[in-house]
Tab-separated table of C-alpha atoms in Angstrom:
chain	number	residue	atom	x	y	z
A	32	UNK	CA	6.921	-6.707	23.006
A	33	UNK	CA	6.633	-2.979	23.669
A	34	UNK	CA	2.976	-3.449	24.619
A	35	UNK	CA	3.907	-6.242	27.049
A	36	UNK	CA	6.568	-4.078	28.705
A	37	UNK	CA	4.300	-1.033	28.979
A	38	UNK	CA	1.347	-2.968	30.374
A	39	UNK	CA	3.595	-4.867	32.820
A	40	UNK	CA	4.684	-1.567	34.382
A	41	UNK	CA	1.100	-1.062	35.571
A	42	UNK	CA	1.050	2.678	34.869
A	43	UNK	CA	-1.814	2.724	32.354
A	44	UNK	CA	-4.539	3.492	34.886
A	45	UNK	CA	-6.069	0.009	34.636
A	46	UNK	CA	-6.821	-2.390	37.474
A	47	UNK	CA	-4.355	-5.189	38.219
A	48	UNK	CA	-6.933	-7.753	37.094
A	49	UNK	CA	-7.392	-6.115	33.678
A	50	UNK	CA	-3.630	-5.617	33.344
A	51	UNK	CA	-3.053	-9.343	33.938
A	52	UNK	CA	-5.411	-10.278	31.133
A	53	UNK	CA	-4.009	-7.683	28.727
A	54	UNK	CA	-0.403	-8.773	29.333
A	55	UNK	CA	-1.394	-12.419	28.814
A	56	UNK	CA	-3.301	-11.549	25.620
A	57	UNK	CA	-0.372	-9.516	24.277
A	58	UNK	CA	2.010	-12.405	25.040
A	59	UNK	CA	-0.271	-14.906	23.293
A	60	UNK	CA	-0.583	-12.583	20.290
A	61	UNK	CA	3.213	-12.336	20.108
A	62	UNK	CA	3.413	-16.133	20.142
A	63	UNK	CA	0.922	-16.267	17.261
A	64	UNK	CA	3.137	-13.949	15.222
A	65	UNK	CA	6.295	-15.942	16.024
A	66	UNK	CA	4.871	-19.460	15.617
A	67	UNK	CA	2.221	-19.071	12.911
A	68	UNK	CA	3.736	-16.364	10.742
A	69	UNK	CA	7.521	-16.445	11.197
A	70	UNK	CA	8.302	-20.093	12.010
A	71	UNK	CA	5.496	-21.671	9.976
A	72	UNK	CA	4.694	-19.516	6.941
A	73	UNK	CA	7.812	-17.402	6.372
A	74	UNK	CA	10.212	-20.260	7.184
A	75	UNK	CA	8.415	-22.570	4.771
A	76	UNK	CA	8.894	-20.069	1.936
A	77	UNK	CA	12.340	-18.595	2.556
A	78	UNK	CA	14.215	-20.911	4.941
A	79	UNK	CA	13.542	-24.117	3.055
A	80	UNK	CA	16.993	-25.564	3.809
A	81	UNK	CA	17.150	-24.789	7.538
A	82	UNK	CA	16.793	-27.043	10.583
A	83	UNK	CA	13.187	-25.833	10.915
A	84	UNK	CA	12.196	-28.271	8.181
A	85	UNK	CA	13.431	-31.350	10.031
A	86	UNK	CA	10.366	-33.439	10.774
A	87	UNK	CA	10.798	-33.323	14.563
A	88	UNK	CA	11.178	-29.530	14.560
A	89	UNK	CA	8.401	-29.156	12.018
A	90	UNK	CA	6.033	-31.179	14.206
A	91	UNK	CA	6.884	-29.037	17.221
A	92	UNK	CA	6.163	-25.840	15.287
A	93	UNK	CA	2.882	-27.295	14.011
A	94	UNK	CA	1.997	-28.052	17.636
A	95	UNK	CA	2.882	-24.544	18.847
A	96	UNK	CA	0.944	-22.805	16.052
A	97	UNK	CA	-2.608	-23.906	17.017
A	98	UNK	CA	-1.719	-23.727	20.723
A	99	UNK	CA	-0.796	-20.041	20.384
A	100	UNK	CA	-4.012	-19.275	18.474
A	101	UNK	CA	-6.169	-21.137	21.011
A	102	UNK	CA	-4.558	-19.304	23.931
A	103	UNK	CA	-4.966	-15.934	22.201
A	104	UNK	CA	-8.640	-16.580	21.432
A	105	UNK	CA	-9.649	-18.014	24.788
A	106	UNK	CA	-7.808	-15.329	26.749
A	107	UNK	CA	-9.966	-12.844	24.834
A	108	UNK	CA	-13.024	-14.845	25.945
A	109	UNK	CA	-11.761	-14.871	29.551
A	110	UNK	CA	-11.206	-11.100	29.476
A	111	UNK	CA	-14.690	-10.543	28.045
A	112	UNK	CA	-16.216	-12.774	30.730
A	113	UNK	CA	-14.269	-10.959	33.462
A	114	UNK	CA	-15.684	-7.609	32.318
A	115	UNK	CA	-19.151	-9.165	32.055
A	116	UNK	CA	-18.907	-10.285	35.697
A	117	UNK	CA	-17.565	-6.890	36.789
A	118	UNK	CA	-20.495	-5.043	35.194
A	119	UNK	CA	-23.410	-7.472	35.426
A	120	UNK	CA	-22.732	-9.653	38.496
A	121	UNK	CA	-22.023	-7.395	41.457
A	122	UNK	CA	-22.096	-10.192	44.054
A	123	UNK	CA	-19.632	-12.332	42.122
A	124	UNK	CA	-17.458	-9.340	41.246
A	125	UNK	CA	-15.861	-9.062	44.698
A	126	UNK	CA	-14.592	-12.645	44.610
A	127	UNK	CA	-13.924	-13.211	40.890
A	128	UNK	CA	-12.487	-9.944	39.532
A	129	UNK	CA	-9.168	-10.177	41.345
A	130	UNK	CA	-5.559	-10.383	40.195
A	131	UNK	CA	-5.039	-13.844	41.717
A	132	UNK	CA	-8.156	-15.239	40.039
A	133	UNK	CA	-7.022	-13.755	36.717
A	134	UNK	CA	-3.610	-15.436	37.114
A	135	UNK	CA	-5.281	-18.787	37.882
A	136	UNK	CA	-7.619	-18.500	34.868
A	137	UNK	CA	-4.704	-17.613	32.565
A	138	UNK	CA	-2.651	-20.543	33.875
A	139	UNK	CA	-5.518	-23.034	33.530
A	140	UNK	CA	-6.334	-21.927	29.964
A	141	UNK	CA	-2.671	-22.085	28.916
A	142	UNK	CA	-2.224	-25.565	30.397
A	143	UNK	CA	-5.538	-26.840	29.042
A	144	UNK	CA	-4.870	-25.835	25.442
A	145	UNK	CA	-1.248	-26.948	25.619
A	146	UNK	CA	-2.544	-30.426	26.449
A	147	UNK	CA	-5.465	-30.256	24.016
A	148	UNK	CA	-3.183	-29.594	21.025
A	149	UNK	CA	-0.736	-32.452	21.657
A	150	UNK	CA	-2.477	-34.644	19.004
A	151	UNK	CA	-1.506	-32.087	16.346
A	152	UNK	CA	2.110	-33.282	16.582
A	153	UNK	CA	1.029	-36.828	15.684
A	154	UNK	CA	-1.071	-35.857	12.662
A	155	UNK	CA	2.011	-35.369	10.502
A	156	UNK	CA	4.456	-37.836	8.961
A	157	UNK	CA	7.794	-37.167	7.184
A	158	UNK	CA	7.467	-35.920	3.623
A	159	UNK	CA	10.903	-37.171	2.590
A	160	UNK	CA	14.098	-38.683	4.002
A	161	UNK	CA	17.473	-37.204	3.057
A	162	UNK	CA	20.664	-38.813	4.361
A	163	UNK	CA	18.544	-40.898	6.762
A	164	UNK	CA	17.073	-37.717	8.258
A	165	UNK	CA	13.268	-37.203	8.008
A	166	UNK	CA	12.486	-33.875	6.358
A	167	UNK	CA	9.348	-31.694	6.309
A	168	UNK	CA	5.848	-32.690	7.376
A	169	UNK	CA	2.786	-33.883	5.531
A	170	UNK	CA	-0.654	-34.685	6.929
A	171	UNK	CA	-1.173	-38.391	7.540
A	172	UNK	CA	-3.971	-40.025	5.556
A	173	UNK	CA	-5.267	-41.590	8.784
A	174	UNK	CA	-6.909	-38.355	9.879
A	175	UNK	CA	-9.441	-38.714	7.044
A	176	UNK	CA	-10.265	-42.330	7.913
A	177	UNK	CA	-9.972	-42.997	11.645
A	178	UNK	CA	-12.922	-41.962	13.791
A	179	UNK	CA	-10.772	-40.522	16.590
A	180	UNK	CA	-9.041	-38.100	14.216
A	181	UNK	CA	-12.345	-37.008	12.680
A	182	UNK	CA	-13.772	-36.457	16.169
A	183	UNK	CA	-10.690	-34.472	17.222
A	184	UNK	CA	-11.042	-32.302	14.109
A	185	UNK	CA	-14.664	-31.464	14.963
A	186	UNK	CA	-13.843	-30.755	18.614
A	187	UNK	CA	-10.942	-28.536	17.549
A	188	UNK	CA	-13.176	-26.511	15.211
A	189	UNK	CA	-15.920	-26.185	17.821
A	190	UNK	CA	-13.488	-24.968	20.497
A	191	UNK	CA	-11.999	-22.494	18.051
A	192	UNK	CA	-13.476	-20.481	16.393
A	193	UNK	CA	-17.180	-21.334	16.761
A	194	UNK	CA	-17.679	-21.474	20.553
A	195	UNK	CA	-15.467	-18.431	21.425
A	196	UNK	CA	-17.144	-16.380	18.695
A	197	UNK	CA	-20.634	-16.930	20.077
A	198	UNK	CA	-19.537	-16.639	23.727
A	199	UNK	CA	-18.049	-13.203	23.077
A	200	UNK	CA	-21.228	-12.176	21.240
A	201	UNK	CA	-23.342	-13.416	24.166
A	202	UNK	CA	-21.289	-11.729	26.896
A	203	UNK	CA	-21.158	-8.445	24.979
A	204	UNK	CA	-24.912	-8.491	24.348
A	205	UNK	CA	-25.659	-9.084	28.038
A	206	UNK	CA	-23.126	-6.425	29.042
A	207	UNK	CA	-24.611	-3.827	26.681
A	208	UNK	CA	-28.090	-4.595	28.010
A	209	UNK	CA	-26.917	-4.136	31.588
A	210	UNK	CA	-25.096	-0.901	30.777
A	211	UNK	CA	-28.128	0.615	29.041
A	212	UNK	CA	-30.418	-0.220	31.975
A	213	UNK	CA	-27.925	1.041	34.588
A	214	UNK	CA	-27.204	4.245	32.656
A	215	UNK	CA	-30.897	5.086	32.350
A	216	UNK	CA	-31.432	4.519	36.062
A	217	UNK	CA	-28.367	6.574	36.992
A	218	UNK	CA	-29.353	9.451	34.687
A	219	UNK	CA	-32.852	9.449	36.193
A	220	UNK	CA	-31.419	9.733	39.705
A	221	UNK	CA	-29.113	12.539	38.596
A	222	UNK	CA	-32.061	14.393	37.079
A	223	UNK	CA	-33.878	14.242	40.404
A	224	UNK	CA	-30.797	15.478	42.261
A	225	UNK	CA	-30.328	18.399	39.813
A	226	UNK	CA	-26.725	17.394	39.139
A	227	UNK	CA	-27.054	16.450	35.518
A	228	UNK	CA	-24.356	18.847	34.351
A	229	UNK	CA	-21.766	17.635	36.851
A	230	UNK	CA	-19.194	15.097	35.760
A	231	UNK	CA	-19.891	11.575	36.939
A	232	UNK	CA	-16.586	9.806	37.816
A	233	UNK	CA	-18.309	6.405	37.999
A	234	UNK	CA	-19.731	6.753	34.490
A	235	UNK	CA	-16.398	8.023	33.139
A	236	UNK	CA	-14.481	5.052	34.560
A	237	UNK	CA	-17.138	2.670	33.298
A	238	UNK	CA	-17.003	4.274	29.856
A	239	UNK	CA	-13.216	3.756	29.604
A	240	UNK	CA	-13.540	0.100	30.569
A	241	UNK	CA	-16.425	-0.407	28.139
A	242	UNK	CA	-14.564	1.223	25.231
A	243	UNK	CA	-11.554	-1.049	25.798
A	244	UNK	CA	-13.716	-4.160	26.121
A	245	UNK	CA	-15.854	-3.485	23.075
A	246	UNK	CA	-12.896	-2.420	20.940
A	247	UNK	CA	-11.052	-5.698	21.577
A	248	UNK	CA	-14.181	-7.868	21.324
A	249	UNK	CA	-15.562	-6.156	18.206
A	250	UNK	CA	-12.215	-6.370	16.439
A	251	UNK	CA	-12.019	-10.075	17.297
A	252	UNK	CA	-15.538	-10.731	16.001
A	253	UNK	CA	-14.991	-8.852	12.734
A	254	UNK	CA	-11.648	-10.487	11.957
A	255	UNK	CA	-12.785	-13.994	12.866
A	256	UNK	CA	-16.173	-13.760	11.127
A	257	UNK	CA	-14.793	-15.076	7.827
A	258	UNK	CA	-13.313	-18.151	9.546
A	259	UNK	CA	-16.614	-18.809	11.330
A	260	UNK	CA	-18.585	-18.547	8.083
A	261	UNK	CA	-16.104	-20.941	6.478
A	262	UNK	CA	-16.638	-23.446	9.279
A	263	UNK	CA	-20.440	-23.239	9.094
A	264	UNK	CA	-20.732	-23.606	5.320
A	265	UNK	CA	-17.904	-26.049	4.688
A	266	UNK	CA	-17.966	-28.313	7.737
A	267	UNK	CA	-21.773	-28.461	8.082
A	268	UNK	CA	-23.385	-27.736	4.697
A	269	UNK	CA	-20.459	-27.726	2.222
A	270	UNK	CA	-22.470	-25.503	-0.093
A	271	UNK	CA	-19.477	-23.781	-1.711
A	272	UNK	CA	-17.260	-26.821	-2.200
A	273	UNK	CA	-15.770	-27.091	-5.715
A	274	UNK	CA	-13.181	-29.555	-6.984
A	275	UNK	CA	-11.187	-27.033	-8.978
A	276	UNK	CA	-7.657	-25.753	-8.582
A	277	UNK	CA	-8.667	-22.094	-8.299
A	278	UNK	CA	-11.839	-22.471	-6.263
A	279	UNK	CA	-13.258	-19.200	-4.939
A	280	UNK	CA	-14.087	-21.065	-1.744
A	281	UNK	CA	-10.381	-21.835	-1.269
A	282	UNK	CA	-9.668	-18.102	-1.650
A	283	UNK	CA	-12.384	-17.426	0.912
A	284	UNK	CA	-10.705	-19.866	3.302
A	285	UNK	CA	-7.270	-18.259	2.849
A	286	UNK	CA	-8.805	-14.817	3.416
A	287	UNK	CA	-10.213	-16.136	6.701
A	288	UNK	CA	-6.763	-17.405	7.738
A	289	UNK	CA	-5.179	-14.060	6.872
A	290	UNK	CA	-7.782	-12.112	8.880
A	291	UNK	CA	-7.576	-14.381	11.920
A	292	UNK	CA	-3.782	-13.998	11.977
A	293	UNK	CA	-4.208	-10.247	11.585
A	294	UNK	CA	-6.326	-10.229	14.762
A	295	UNK	CA	-3.145	-10.974	16.745
A	296	UNK	CA	-1.642	-7.653	15.609
A	297	UNK	CA	-4.521	-5.304	16.399
A	298	UNK	CA	-4.681	-5.219	20.191
A	299	UNK	CA	-1.664	-2.927	20.560
A	300	UNK	CA	-3.269	-0.448	18.175
A	301	UNK	CA	-6.510	-0.688	20.164
A	302	UNK	CA	-4.673	0.110	23.413
A	303	UNK	CA	-3.034	3.105	21.762
A	304	UNK	CA	-6.321	4.436	20.380
A	305	UNK	CA	-8.525	3.898	23.444
A	306	UNK	CA	-6.161	4.420	26.419
A	307	UNK	CA	-4.631	7.848	26.965
A	308	UNK	CA	-2.117	6.676	29.582
A	309	UNK	CA	-0.970	3.840	27.332
A	310	UNK	CA	-0.260	6.411	24.594
A	311	UNK	CA	1.740	8.475	27.078
A	312	UNK	CA	3.782	5.448	28.169
A	313	UNK	CA	4.294	4.456	24.522
A	314	UNK	CA	5.623	7.940	23.737
A	315	UNK	CA	8.017	7.712	26.693
A	316	UNK	CA	9.221	4.326	25.428
A	317	UNK	CA	9.906	5.749	21.956
A	318	UNK	CA	11.752	8.724	23.429
A	319	UNK	CA	13.838	6.615	25.827
A	320	UNK	CA	16.641	5.539	23.376
A	321	UNK	CA	17.114	9.133	22.179
A	322	UNK	CA	17.071	10.416	25.760
A	323	UNK	CA	19.659	7.800	26.731
A	324	UNK	CA	21.893	8.726	23.775
A	325	UNK	CA	21.592	12.404	24.694
A	326	UNK	CA	22.571	11.728	28.317
A	327	UNK	CA	25.519	9.548	27.284
A	328	UNK	CA	26.735	12.204	24.815
A	329	UNK	CA	26.420	14.878	27.468
A	330	UNK	CA	28.336	12.699	29.957
A	331	UNK	CA	31.157	12.076	27.441
A	332	UNK	CA	31.497	15.791	26.787
A	333	UNK	CA	31.822	16.476	30.500
A	334	UNK	CA	34.534	13.845	30.879
A	335	UNK	CA	36.468	15.242	27.931
C-alpha cells in the first residue's frame, strides 16, 4: 500500500507511462497477498468457523485468487513489452509508450482475465451442509472427466505460467541485444568526438530504466521457474509422478506455489533497491507520522 501511494504521487523520476504500469503491478500484487494468502490460505487454517467458509463466499475467493495472480503476471509482461518497444522500436515508441495507452492495456488485461477466470467459480461444489447452509468448497469430479474442463485446465496453465515466462525471456533477450548494439555504436561515436570521459545523460537514463526492468523481470523468472518446471514435467511428461503420501514431487509443487506467491512481495523491495527517488519518498513516508506527532505536540504546548 505504501508503494502504491508513493508511486501514485509521481515524484520518483519515472515517466507517467512507467508509473502507470508500476502502480497497476503493485495493486495486483497487493490483491494476490489479500486473496491468495490471507483470504484463502490463512483463513482456511485459522478462521475455519467464519463466513469465509460458506460455499458462496468460498467460491468467490477461489475466483479472485487466480484472477489476481493472472493480472499480476500479465501486467509484468505488459510492462516488459512496453520497455521493449521503448528501447527497440523507435517508430512505435511515439504512439505506444504513452500514459493513455498504458491505461488502456491495464484495463483490457484486467477485464480479460476477470472474464477468463469465471469458470473457476463453477469448478467447486459444497463440501458439507450444516443447518441447510452449504459449507466449504471441494473440487467437482467433473473437471477430471468432461472435455471442456480438461481443455480449460490446459488453457489456464498455458496462459499462466508458461506463456508469460517465455514472453518475458524473449523480450528481455531482444532488449539486451538491442542495448549492447546501441551502446557499442554510441561509445564508438563518443570516442571519435573525444568526449569519452564526459557523462552521457542518455546512457544514464537508459541505465536506470534497464536496471528497473531487468530487476523486476529477472525476479519474476527466478521465482516462477519452479512452477514452470512443474508444469513441463507433470502436465506433459509426468516423469516425477509418484502415488505416495509424501511424494517429493508434491513438495516440489508446493515449493513452486510458495515461490510464485513470494514474487508478489518483491517488487517493492526492487523499487527501493534500484530507484534512489523512491527510497527518498519512502523515507519521507516513514518520517511523516513522527513529524505529524511532533507538530501536534508543539501546537498543544503553544495553546497551553
